[in-house]
mmCIF file of C-alpha atoms and ligand atoms in Angstrom:
data_model
loop_
_atom_site.group_PDB
_atom_site.id
_atom_site.type_symbol
_atom_site.label_atom_id
_atom_site.label_comp_id
_atom_site.label_asym_id
_atom_site.label_seq_id
_atom_site.Cartn_x
_atom_site.Cartn_y
_atom_site.Cartn_z
ATOM 1 C CA MET A 1 27.060 11.366 -17.022
ATOM 2 C CA THR A 2 23.743 12.525 -18.506
ATOM 3 C CA LEU A 3 20.420 11.281 -17.176
ATOM 4 C CA ILE A 4 19.880 9.175 -20.296
ATOM 5 C CA GLU A 5 23.345 7.623 -19.913
ATOM 6 C CA LYS A 6 22.520 6.806 -16.297
ATOM 7 C CA LEU A 7 19.286 5.128 -17.408
ATOM 8 C CA GLU A 8 21.089 3.211 -20.162
ATOM 9 C CA ASN A 9 23.673 1.955 -17.649
ATOM 10 C CA ASN A 10 21.223 1.180 -14.816
ATOM 11 C CA GLU A 11 23.022 3.655 -12.566
ATOM 12 C CA ARG A 12 21.539 4.535 -9.191
ATOM 13 C CA LEU A 13 19.522 7.768 -9.482
ATOM 14 C CA SER A 14 19.723 10.806 -7.193
ATOM 15 C CA LEU A 15 17.020 13.194 -5.918
ATOM 16 C CA GLU A 16 17.840 15.617 -8.760
ATOM 17 C CA ASP A 17 17.690 12.775 -11.304
ATOM 18 C CA GLY A 18 14.291 11.721 -9.996
ATOM 19 C CA ILE A 19 12.889 15.231 -10.349
ATOM 20 C CA ALA A 20 14.398 15.553 -13.853
ATOM 21 C CA LEU A 21 12.760 12.248 -14.899
ATOM 22 C CA TYR A 22 9.381 14.027 -14.796
ATOM 23 C CA ASP A 23 10.618 16.289 -17.618
ATOM 24 C CA LEU A 24 11.135 13.351 -19.979
ATOM 25 C CA ASP A 25 8.199 12.671 -22.265
ATOM 26 C CA LEU A 26 5.957 9.847 -21.107
ATOM 27 C CA PHE A 27 7.015 7.427 -23.838
ATOM 28 C CA THR A 28 10.764 7.790 -23.283
ATOM 29 C CA LEU A 29 10.297 7.445 -19.533
ATOM 30 C CA GLY A 30 7.947 4.499 -20.028
ATOM 31 C CA GLN A 31 10.445 2.707 -22.253
ATOM 32 C CA TYR A 32 13.137 2.763 -19.580
ATOM 33 C CA ALA A 33 10.738 1.789 -16.796
ATOM 34 C CA ASN A 34 9.300 -1.024 -18.913
ATOM 35 C CA LYS A 35 12.786 -2.304 -19.731
ATOM 36 C CA ARG A 36 13.605 -2.458 -16.025
ATOM 37 C CA ARG A 37 10.258 -4.090 -15.219
ATOM 38 C CA ARG A 38 10.683 -6.713 -17.942
ATOM 39 C CA ALA A 39 14.243 -7.500 -16.823
ATOM 40 C CA LEU A 40 12.805 -8.265 -13.374
ATOM 41 C CA HIS A 41 9.479 -9.905 -14.185
ATOM 42 C CA GLY A 42 9.216 -10.545 -17.941
ATOM 43 C CA ASN A 43 5.610 -10.542 -19.101
ATOM 44 C CA LYS A 44 4.131 -11.433 -15.703
ATOM 45 C CA VAL A 45 1.435 -9.479 -13.910
ATOM 46 C CA PHE A 46 1.054 -10.533 -10.272
ATOM 47 C CA PHE A 47 -2.139 -10.546 -8.227
ATOM 48 C CA ASN A 48 -3.511 -12.431 -5.264
ATOM 49 C CA VAL A 49 -6.931 -13.577 -4.164
ATOM 50 C CA ASN A 50 -7.553 -11.574 -1.056
ATOM 51 C CA ARG A 51 -10.113 -9.869 1.097
ATOM 52 C CA HIS A 52 -9.699 -6.427 2.631
ATOM 53 C CA ILE A 53 -11.428 -5.794 5.965
ATOM 54 C CA ASN A 54 -11.551 -2.412 7.706
ATOM 55 C CA PRO A 55 -12.950 -3.369 11.150
ATOM 56 C CA THR A 56 -13.603 0.099 12.587
ATOM 57 C CA ASN A 57 -13.797 3.654 11.290
ATOM 58 C CA ILE A 58 -13.699 5.395 14.670
ATOM 59 C CA CYS A 59 -10.413 7.244 14.840
ATOM 60 C CA LYS A 60 -8.604 9.518 17.259
ATOM 61 C CA ASP A 61 -6.496 10.965 14.453
ATOM 62 C CA VAL A 62 -7.607 13.712 12.111
ATOM 63 C CA CYS A 63 -5.907 13.283 8.748
ATOM 64 C CA LYS A 64 -7.196 15.892 6.320
ATOM 65 C CA PHE A 65 -7.214 13.485 3.350
ATOM 66 C CA CYS A 66 -9.315 10.847 5.090
ATOM 67 C CA ALA A 67 -13.004 10.356 4.306
ATOM 68 C CA PHE A 68 -13.195 7.029 6.102
ATOM 69 C CA SER A 69 -12.863 8.204 9.697
ATOM 70 C CA ALA A 70 -16.212 8.678 11.425
ATOM 71 C CA ASN A 71 -14.782 11.672 13.291
ATOM 72 C CA ARG A 72 -14.638 13.588 10.040
ATOM 73 C CA LYS A 73 -17.203 13.636 7.285
ATOM 74 C CA ASN A 74 -18.315 10.025 7.498
ATOM 75 C CA PRO A 75 -21.588 10.044 9.501
ATOM 76 C CA ASN A 76 -21.726 6.271 10.017
ATOM 77 C CA PRO A 77 -19.461 5.095 12.824
ATOM 78 C CA TYR A 78 -18.987 1.341 13.124
ATOM 79 C CA THR A 79 -16.904 -1.233 14.935
ATOM 80 C CA MET A 80 -17.139 -4.843 13.812
ATOM 81 C CA SER A 81 -17.249 -7.600 16.397
ATOM 82 C CA HIS A 82 -14.780 -10.462 16.078
ATOM 83 C CA GLU A 83 -17.661 -12.713 15.083
ATOM 84 C CA GLU A 84 -18.611 -10.320 12.266
ATOM 85 C CA ILE A 85 -15.037 -10.328 10.999
ATOM 86 C CA LEU A 86 -14.900 -14.114 11.081
ATOM 87 C CA SER A 87 -18.218 -14.506 9.283
ATOM 88 C CA ALA A 88 -17.142 -11.966 6.638
ATOM 89 C CA LEU A 89 -14.191 -14.258 5.949
ATOM 90 C CA GLU A 90 -16.395 -17.338 5.991
ATOM 91 C CA ASN A 91 -18.669 -15.707 3.406
ATOM 92 C CA SER A 92 -15.713 -14.809 1.192
ATOM 93 C CA LEU A 93 -14.423 -18.365 1.371
ATOM 94 C CA LYS A 94 -17.795 -19.682 0.167
ATOM 95 C CA HIS A 95 -17.265 -18.150 -3.260
ATOM 96 C CA SER A 96 -13.549 -17.527 -3.622
ATOM 97 C CA ALA A 97 -10.352 -19.221 -2.548
ATOM 98 C CA ILE A 98 -8.858 -16.250 -0.719
ATOM 99 C CA THR A 99 -5.344 -16.807 0.601
ATOM 100 C CA GLU A 100 -4.916 -13.502 2.409
ATOM 101 C CA VAL A 101 -6.862 -11.194 4.693
ATOM 102 C CA HIS A 102 -5.672 -7.601 4.692
ATOM 103 C CA ILE A 103 -6.839 -5.798 7.833
ATOM 104 C CA VAL A 104 -6.486 -2.040 8.282
ATOM 105 C CA SER A 105 -8.414 -0.139 10.935
ATOM 106 C CA ALA A 106 -8.828 3.364 12.215
ATOM 107 C CA HIS A 107 -7.196 4.276 15.540
ATOM 108 C CA ASN A 108 -10.079 3.566 17.899
ATOM 109 C CA PRO A 109 -9.301 4.322 21.571
ATOM 110 C CA ALA A 110 -12.591 2.746 22.705
ATOM 111 C CA THR A 111 -11.531 -0.773 21.766
ATOM 112 C CA GLY A 112 -8.898 -2.448 23.928
ATOM 113 C CA LEU A 113 -5.563 -3.759 22.764
ATOM 114 C CA GLU A 114 -7.045 -7.254 23.026
ATOM 115 C CA TRP A 115 -9.747 -6.392 20.477
ATOM 116 C CA TYR A 116 -7.020 -5.541 18.001
ATOM 117 C CA LEU A 117 -4.844 -8.568 18.720
ATOM 118 C CA GLU A 118 -7.245 -11.369 19.606
ATOM 119 C CA VAL A 119 -9.002 -11.257 16.287
ATOM 120 C CA PHE A 120 -5.753 -12.296 14.593
ATOM 121 C CA SER A 121 -5.484 -15.407 16.793
ATOM 122 C CA LYS A 122 -9.132 -16.218 16.122
ATOM 123 C CA ILE A 123 -8.620 -15.912 12.361
ATOM 124 C CA LYS A 124 -5.558 -18.165 12.521
ATOM 125 C CA GLU A 125 -7.440 -20.682 14.631
ATOM 126 C CA ARG A 126 -10.432 -20.889 12.305
ATOM 127 C CA PHE A 127 -8.589 -20.372 8.992
ATOM 128 C CA PRO A 128 -4.982 -21.518 9.543
ATOM 129 C CA PHE A 129 -4.257 -21.346 5.800
ATOM 130 C CA LEU A 130 -4.946 -17.578 5.584
ATOM 131 C CA HIS A 131 -2.044 -15.143 5.544
ATOM 132 C CA VAL A 132 -2.806 -12.292 7.938
ATOM 133 C CA LYS A 133 -1.488 -8.958 6.660
ATOM 134 C CA ALA A 134 -2.409 -6.458 9.348
ATOM 135 C CA LEU A 135 -1.561 -3.371 11.374
ATOM 136 C CA THR A 136 0.107 -0.482 9.605
ATOM 137 C CA ALA A 137 2.981 1.370 11.254
ATOM 138 C CA ALA A 138 0.434 4.104 12.067
ATOM 139 C CA GLU A 139 -1.680 1.583 14.001
ATOM 140 C CA ILE A 140 1.377 0.169 15.768
ATOM 141 C CA ASN A 141 2.355 3.686 16.807
ATOM 142 C CA PHE A 142 -1.203 4.302 18.029
ATOM 143 C CA LEU A 143 -1.296 1.061 20.052
ATOM 144 C CA ALA A 144 2.160 1.659 21.550
ATOM 145 C CA THR A 145 1.254 5.183 22.641
ATOM 146 C CA GLU A 146 -2.209 4.293 23.894
ATOM 147 C CA TYR A 147 -1.070 1.300 25.966
ATOM 148 C CA GLY A 148 2.397 2.499 27.093
ATOM 149 C CA LEU A 149 4.258 -0.171 25.119
ATOM 150 C CA SER A 150 7.401 0.061 23.021
ATOM 151 C CA PHE A 151 7.134 -0.573 19.267
ATOM 152 C CA ASP A 152 9.044 -3.806 19.793
ATOM 153 C CA GLU A 153 6.564 -4.960 22.423
ATOM 154 C CA VAL A 154 3.633 -4.370 20.059
ATOM 155 C CA ILE A 155 5.510 -6.197 17.300
ATOM 156 C CA GLU A 156 6.170 -9.100 19.670
ATOM 157 C CA LYS A 157 2.440 -9.325 20.411
ATOM 158 C CA MET A 158 1.541 -9.158 16.717
ATOM 159 C CA ILE A 159 3.816 -12.093 15.987
ATOM 160 C CA GLU A 160 2.460 -14.043 18.994
ATOM 161 C CA HIS A 161 -1.089 -13.482 17.728
ATOM 162 C CA GLY A 162 -0.390 -14.645 14.181
ATOM 163 C CA VAL A 163 0.250 -11.533 12.072
ATOM 164 C CA ASP A 164 2.327 -12.675 9.099
ATOM 165 C CA SER A 165 3.205 -9.427 7.346
ATOM 166 C CA MET A 166 2.609 -5.699 7.600
ATOM 167 C CA PRO A 167 0.747 -3.609 5.037
ATOM 168 C CA GLY A 168 2.326 -0.400 3.789
ATOM 169 C CA GLY A 169 -0.287 2.122 4.940
ATOM 170 C CA GLY A 170 0.259 5.268 6.963
ATOM 171 C CA ALA A 171 3.359 6.371 5.065
ATOM 172 C CA GLU A 172 1.493 9.146 3.181
ATOM 173 C CA ILE A 173 4.341 11.567 2.319
ATOM 174 C CA PHE A 174 7.478 11.609 4.453
ATOM 175 C CA ASP A 175 8.350 15.292 3.965
ATOM 176 C CA GLU A 176 7.779 16.731 7.445
ATOM 177 C CA ALA A 177 6.144 20.016 6.363
ATOM 178 C CA VAL A 178 3.625 18.300 4.052
ATOM 179 C CA ARG A 179 2.987 15.654 6.693
ATOM 180 C CA GLU A 180 2.334 18.303 9.340
ATOM 181 C CA TYR A 181 -0.267 19.842 7.020
ATOM 182 C CA ILE A 182 -2.067 16.669 5.903
ATOM 183 C CA CYS A 183 -1.894 14.402 8.959
ATOM 184 C CA LYS A 184 -0.556 16.282 11.960
ATOM 185 C CA GLY A 185 -0.242 14.142 15.090
ATOM 186 C CA LYS A 186 -0.132 10.783 13.326
ATOM 187 C CA VAL A 187 2.956 8.526 13.250
ATOM 188 C CA SER A 188 5.973 10.616 12.171
ATOM 189 C CA SER A 189 8.031 9.685 9.132
ATOM 190 C CA GLU A 190 10.946 8.686 11.324
ATOM 191 C CA GLU A 191 8.693 6.480 13.474
ATOM 192 C CA TRP A 192 7.083 4.887 10.390
ATOM 193 C CA LEU A 193 10.491 3.926 9.015
ATOM 194 C CA HIS A 194 11.753 2.782 12.430
ATOM 195 C CA ILE A 195 8.737 0.489 12.953
ATOM 196 C CA HIS A 196 9.280 -1.167 9.564
ATOM 197 C CA GLU A 197 12.986 -1.527 10.370
ATOM 198 C CA LEU A 198 12.135 -3.297 13.655
ATOM 199 C CA TRP A 199 9.666 -5.555 11.828
ATOM 200 C CA HIS A 200 12.265 -6.430 9.188
ATOM 201 C CA LYS A 201 14.832 -7.166 11.915
ATOM 202 C CA ARG A 202 12.513 -9.971 13.035
ATOM 203 C CA GLY A 203 12.887 -11.510 9.581
ATOM 204 C CA LYS A 204 9.411 -10.327 8.568
ATOM 205 C CA GLU A 205 8.306 -8.594 5.373
ATOM 206 C CA SER A 206 6.185 -5.549 4.664
ATOM 207 C CA ASN A 207 5.048 -3.111 1.988
ATOM 208 C CA ALA A 208 5.388 0.652 1.641
ATOM 209 C CA THR A 209 2.786 3.082 0.293
ATOM 210 C CA MET A 210 2.934 6.698 -0.835
ATOM 211 C CA LEU A 211 -0.174 8.878 -1.025
ATOM 212 C CA PHE A 212 0.241 11.308 -3.935
ATOM 213 C CA GLY A 213 -1.756 13.800 -5.951
ATOM 214 C CA HIS A 214 -2.796 16.150 -3.134
ATOM 215 C CA VAL A 215 -0.660 19.089 -1.929
ATOM 216 C CA GLU A 216 2.768 17.477 -2.303
ATOM 217 C CA LYS A 217 5.253 18.466 -4.999
ATOM 218 C CA ARG A 218 7.196 16.148 -7.261
ATOM 219 C CA GLU A 219 10.348 16.515 -5.163
ATOM 220 C CA HIS A 220 8.456 15.258 -2.097
ATOM 221 C CA ARG A 221 7.548 12.061 -3.953
ATOM 222 C CA ILE A 222 11.186 11.468 -4.913
ATOM 223 C CA ASP A 223 12.348 12.231 -1.366
ATOM 224 C CA HIS A 224 9.766 9.695 -0.108
ATOM 225 C CA MET A 225 11.105 7.027 -2.463
ATOM 226 C CA LEU A 226 14.706 7.733 -1.458
ATOM 227 C CA ARG A 227 13.966 7.377 2.271
ATOM 228 C CA LEU A 228 12.461 3.962 1.492
ATOM 229 C CA ARG A 229 15.406 3.019 -0.727
ATOM 230 C CA ASP A 230 17.834 3.875 2.098
ATOM 231 C CA LEU A 231 15.982 1.657 4.567
ATOM 232 C CA GLN A 232 15.692 -1.139 2.008
ATOM 233 C CA ASP A 233 19.490 -1.032 1.554
ATOM 234 C CA LYS A 234 19.758 -1.777 5.286
ATOM 235 C CA THR A 235 17.029 -4.398 5.729
ATOM 236 C CA GLY A 236 15.796 -5.762 2.388
ATOM 237 C CA GLY A 237 12.367 -6.303 3.994
ATOM 238 C CA PHE A 238 10.085 -4.393 1.612
ATOM 239 C CA ASN A 239 8.254 -6.521 -0.950
ATOM 240 C CA ALA A 240 6.352 -3.850 -2.822
ATOM 241 C CA PHE A 241 6.054 -0.113 -3.261
ATOM 242 C CA ILE A 242 2.477 1.116 -3.694
ATOM 243 C CA PRO A 243 1.802 4.628 -4.998
ATOM 244 C CA LEU A 244 -1.774 5.412 -3.877
ATOM 245 C CA VAL A 245 -3.584 7.965 -6.021
ATOM 246 C CA TYR A 246 -5.309 10.499 -3.765
ATOM 247 C CA GLN A 247 -9.154 10.423 -3.935
ATOM 248 C CA ARG A 248 -10.606 13.849 -3.320
ATOM 249 C CA ASP A 249 -14.239 13.412 -2.183
ATOM 250 C CA ASN A 250 -15.656 13.919 1.327
ATOM 251 C CA ASN A 251 -12.526 15.133 3.063
ATOM 252 C CA TYR A 252 -10.852 18.299 4.309
ATOM 253 C CA LEU A 253 -8.012 18.750 1.851
ATOM 254 C CA HIS A 254 -10.010 20.531 -0.845
ATOM 255 C CA VAL A 255 -7.741 19.653 -3.740
ATOM 256 C CA LYS A 256 -9.366 20.919 -6.923
ATOM 257 C CA ASP A 257 -7.198 19.465 -9.644
ATOM 258 C CA PHE A 258 -7.109 15.733 -9.985
ATOM 259 C CA LEU A 259 -3.803 14.406 -11.291
ATOM 260 C CA SER A 260 -3.590 13.779 -15.015
ATOM 261 C CA SER A 261 -3.224 10.163 -16.080
ATOM 262 C CA THR A 262 0.156 11.118 -17.545
ATOM 263 C CA GLU A 263 1.391 12.351 -14.152
ATOM 264 C CA ILE A 264 0.143 9.151 -12.500
ATOM 265 C CA LEU A 265 1.859 6.935 -15.085
ATOM 266 C CA LYS A 266 5.063 8.967 -14.833
ATOM 267 C CA THR A 267 5.026 8.474 -11.062
ATOM 268 C CA PHE A 268 4.702 4.689 -11.476
ATOM 269 C CA ALA A 269 7.531 4.696 -14.026
ATOM 270 C CA ILE A 270 9.787 6.873 -11.873
ATOM 271 C CA SER A 271 9.193 4.723 -8.813
ATOM 272 C CA ARG A 272 10.316 1.650 -10.822
ATOM 273 C CA LEU A 273 13.489 3.472 -11.824
ATOM 274 C CA MET A 274 14.298 5.070 -8.447
ATOM 275 C CA LEU A 275 13.565 1.989 -6.312
ATOM 276 C CA ASP A 276 16.248 -0.287 -7.717
ATOM 277 C CA ASN A 277 16.141 -2.448 -4.564
ATOM 278 C CA ILE A 278 12.375 -3.084 -4.184
ATOM 279 C CA ASP A 279 11.198 -5.938 -6.395
ATOM 280 C CA HIS A 280 7.565 -5.042 -6.961
ATOM 281 C CA ILE A 281 5.638 -1.899 -7.877
ATOM 282 C CA LYS A 282 1.965 -2.317 -7.124
ATOM 283 C CA ALA A 283 -0.672 -0.391 -9.082
ATOM 284 C CA TYR A 284 -3.453 -0.600 -6.517
ATOM 285 C CA TRP A 285 -6.404 -0.505 -8.858
ATOM 286 C CA ALA A 286 -8.865 0.662 -6.189
ATOM 287 C CA THR A 287 -7.250 4.112 -6.371
ATOM 288 C CA SER A 288 -5.877 4.228 -9.916
ATOM 289 C CA THR A 289 -8.901 2.543 -11.593
ATOM 290 C CA ILE A 290 -8.403 -0.885 -13.127
ATOM 291 C CA ASN A 291 -7.899 0.526 -16.631
ATOM 292 C CA LEU A 292 -5.078 2.846 -15.661
ATOM 293 C CA ALA A 293 -3.590 0.118 -13.443
ATOM 294 C CA LEU A 294 -3.433 -2.149 -16.504
ATOM 295 C CA VAL A 295 -1.710 0.582 -18.543
ATOM 296 C CA ALA A 296 0.684 1.089 -15.600
ATOM 297 C CA MET A 297 1.859 -2.487 -16.223
ATOM 298 C CA GLU A 298 3.572 -1.086 -19.352
ATOM 299 C CA TYR A 299 5.092 1.742 -17.288
ATOM 300 C CA GLY A 300 7.022 -0.097 -14.607
ATOM 301 C CA ALA A 301 4.328 -1.652 -12.400
ATOM 302 C CA ASP A 302 3.958 -5.446 -12.182
ATOM 303 C CA ASP A 303 1.349 -6.090 -9.490
ATOM 304 C CA LEU A 304 -2.380 -5.316 -9.177
ATOM 305 C CA ASP A 305 -2.933 -6.159 -5.482
ATOM 306 C CA GLY A 306 -5.820 -8.585 -5.561
ATOM 307 C CA THR A 307 -9.479 -9.232 -5.870
ATOM 308 C CA ILE A 308 -10.010 -7.076 -2.688
ATOM 309 C CA GLU A 309 -13.788 -7.771 -2.458
ATOM 310 C CA VAL A 310 -14.678 -4.900 -0.161
ATOM 311 C CA GLU A 311 -12.697 -1.775 0.471
ATOM 312 C CA SER A 312 -13.878 1.170 2.560
ATOM 313 C CA ILE A 313 -11.051 3.691 2.925
ATOM 314 C CA GLN A 314 -10.709 4.743 -0.699
ATOM 315 C CA SER A 315 -14.356 4.255 -1.620
ATOM 316 C CA ALA A 316 -15.361 6.690 1.176
ATOM 317 C CA ALA A 317 -13.166 9.265 -0.592
ATOM 318 C CA GLY A 318 -14.795 8.701 -3.964
ATOM 319 C CA ALA A 319 -12.877 5.819 -5.554
ATOM 320 C CA LYS A 320 -15.453 4.431 -7.943
ATOM 321 C CA SER A 321 -13.675 1.152 -8.592
ATOM 322 C CA ALA A 322 -13.038 0.008 -5.043
ATOM 323 C CA LYS A 323 -15.701 -2.684 -4.881
ATOM 324 C CA GLY A 324 -13.728 -5.772 -5.767
ATOM 325 C CA LEU A 325 -13.112 -7.893 -8.852
ATOM 326 C CA GLY A 326 -13.807 -11.578 -9.445
ATOM 327 C CA LEU A 327 -10.932 -13.916 -10.234
ATOM 328 C CA GLN A 328 -12.233 -14.518 -13.756
ATOM 329 C CA SER A 329 -12.428 -10.781 -14.481
ATOM 330 C CA ILE A 330 -8.927 -10.126 -13.208
ATOM 331 C CA LEU A 331 -7.570 -12.968 -15.366
ATOM 332 C CA GLU A 332 -9.370 -11.738 -18.479
ATOM 333 C CA LEU A 333 -8.277 -8.133 -17.934
ATOM 334 C CA ILE A 334 -4.632 -9.158 -17.571
ATOM 335 C CA GLN A 335 -4.753 -11.500 -20.555
ATOM 336 C CA THR A 336 -6.485 -9.081 -22.918
ATOM 337 C CA SER A 337 -3.806 -6.550 -21.981
ATOM 338 C CA GLY A 338 -1.209 -8.980 -23.351
ATOM 339 C CA PHE A 339 0.279 -10.070 -20.019
ATOM 340 C CA THR A 340 0.607 -13.410 -18.241
ATOM 341 C CA PRO A 341 -1.454 -13.525 -15.022
ATOM 342 C CA VAL A 342 0.428 -14.955 -12.054
ATOM 343 C CA GLU A 343 -1.436 -15.653 -8.868
ATOM 344 C CA ARG A 344 1.004 -15.077 -6.015
ATOM 345 C CA ASP A 345 0.860 -15.558 -2.290
ATOM 346 C CA SER A 346 1.290 -12.582 0.040
ATOM 347 C CA LEU A 347 5.098 -12.845 -0.048
ATOM 348 C CA TYR A 348 5.266 -13.117 -3.851
ATOM 349 C CA ASN A 349 5.818 -16.860 -4.124
ATOM 350 C CA GLU A 350 4.113 -17.933 -7.356
ATOM 351 C CA ARG A 351 1.037 -20.088 -6.783
ATOM 352 C CA LYS A 352 -0.252 -20.437 -10.321
ATOM 353 C CA ILE A 353 0.773 -19.133 -13.756
ATOM 354 C CA TYR A 354 -2.235 -18.867 -16.099
HETATM 355 O O1 V47 B 401 -2.333 4.929 4.449
HETATM 356 C C1 V47 B 401 -6.628 7.367 2.950
HETATM 357 C C2 V47 B 401 -4.834 5.808 2.108
HETATM 358 C C3 V47 B 401 -4.076 3.943 3.083
HETATM 359 C C4 V47 B 401 -7.247 8.261 1.082
HETATM 360 O O2 V47 B 401 0.258 -2.930 1.834
HETATM 361 C C5 V47 B 401 -6.310 7.259 0.801
HETATM 362 O O3 V47 B 401 -0.498 -4.096 0.180
HETATM 363 C C6 V47 B 401 -6.464 7.696 -1.438
HETATM 364 O O4 V47 B 401 -2.431 0.878 3.426
HETATM 365 N N1 V47 B 401 -7.344 8.712 -1.226
HETATM 366 C C7 V47 B 401 -4.486 2.609 3.644
HETATM 367 N N2 V47 B 401 -5.927 6.970 -0.452
HETATM 368 C C8 V47 B 401 -4.497 1.560 2.547
HETATM 369 C C9 V47 B 401 -3.233 0.751 2.542
HETATM 370 C C10 V47 B 401 -2.968 -0.253 1.485
HETATM 371 C C11 V47 B 401 -3.766 -0.339 0.363
HETATM 372 C C12 V47 B 401 -3.481 -1.322 -0.584
HETATM 373 C C13 V47 B 401 -2.452 -2.212 -0.416
HETATM 374 C C14 V47 B 401 -1.658 -2.112 0.722
HETATM 375 C C15 V47 B 401 -0.562 -3.105 0.932
HETATM 376 C C16 V47 B 401 -1.902 -1.127 1.675
HETATM 377 O O5 V47 B 401 -5.194 4.501 2.422
HETATM 378 C C17 V47 B 401 -3.651 5.015 4.027
HETATM 379 C C18 V47 B 401 -3.843 6.258 3.182
HETATM 380 O O6 V47 B 401 -2.664 6.619 2.532
HETATM 381 N N3 V47 B 401 -5.940 6.757 1.990
HETATM 382 N N4 V47 B 401 -7.438 8.298 2.411
HETATM 383 C C19 V47 B 401 -7.774 9.028 0.009
HETATM 384 N N5 V47 B 401 -8.624 10.049 0.197
#
């Protein structure tokens, strides 16, 4: 069967197929990805009203792509107190009806396990209506190693303290050789996948990211998607796949060539076609820019993340658009692009169709 026949018949695609998809012209590829996206979600573009908080940038790990960690090129170390985190949320709630707080931190050995966990209970106590999406598999691995706990024990504590779902960070690129080069010593690919499997076994949901546009090759991206597809076949716990466009400022990777917009759009389209068992493809506009994220909606993606408000990890690495969007702006941008805005909750239940 030819690749085009496979696409026409919605056949499952192999590693070789995925690599060959990059050789199709953007419009042909986009047509197939858009067809698949529309069969799943029609004209809808999903978003949520959320707030990202990155409570500390002090990190024991040394990922070459990271500009956020204060151990690297960021000269301003900080650790927020619980009270600061709570008042940041209070401030957000004064002007927008956020339904989710997304918390991702660096791996800070100076703060105790309690610092990490207690803040979740405090958030739940003060704002019981907020969905807490927190602790990447990389952070869980860090906490387990640092405090001599098993992954399951950390997961147990997360659930006890009110974490509702896990974000998809820390996945980077699963290929072991690339991973060794870009983030040696951090959670391994096998551990990342195992932690999400354990989380899913508890009946909980999570996301999966992929950092692309640095030193990886196309085949590494497809391999990354296939490892996720295999786990999703087993557990069904992934809500969304999020290709994160690498930002090149202030870090140690020294990548000269930024990806072309065509390569970025092709990667969104290919992820829609390869990941036949993950419902949502998120174009995280903080790394792709809002304009390209909107175009990505025609190339397989269906979700924009949210209003975000404040984001530090990508903006430290040069992302110009990582400062948040108001609800009204997000609605207008989706509508003028010809799509129907759908505000969702963190688990993709529809809250409001505009
Ligand atoms: O894993 C670090 C990435 C991620 C850079 O689950 C960089 O809904 C680009 O996990 N250029 C953390 N990216 C962010 C994250 C996330 C974001 C949005 C939505 C969700 C979700 C999760 O930030 C890390 C890493 O891959 N990152 N440095 C950089 N220079």
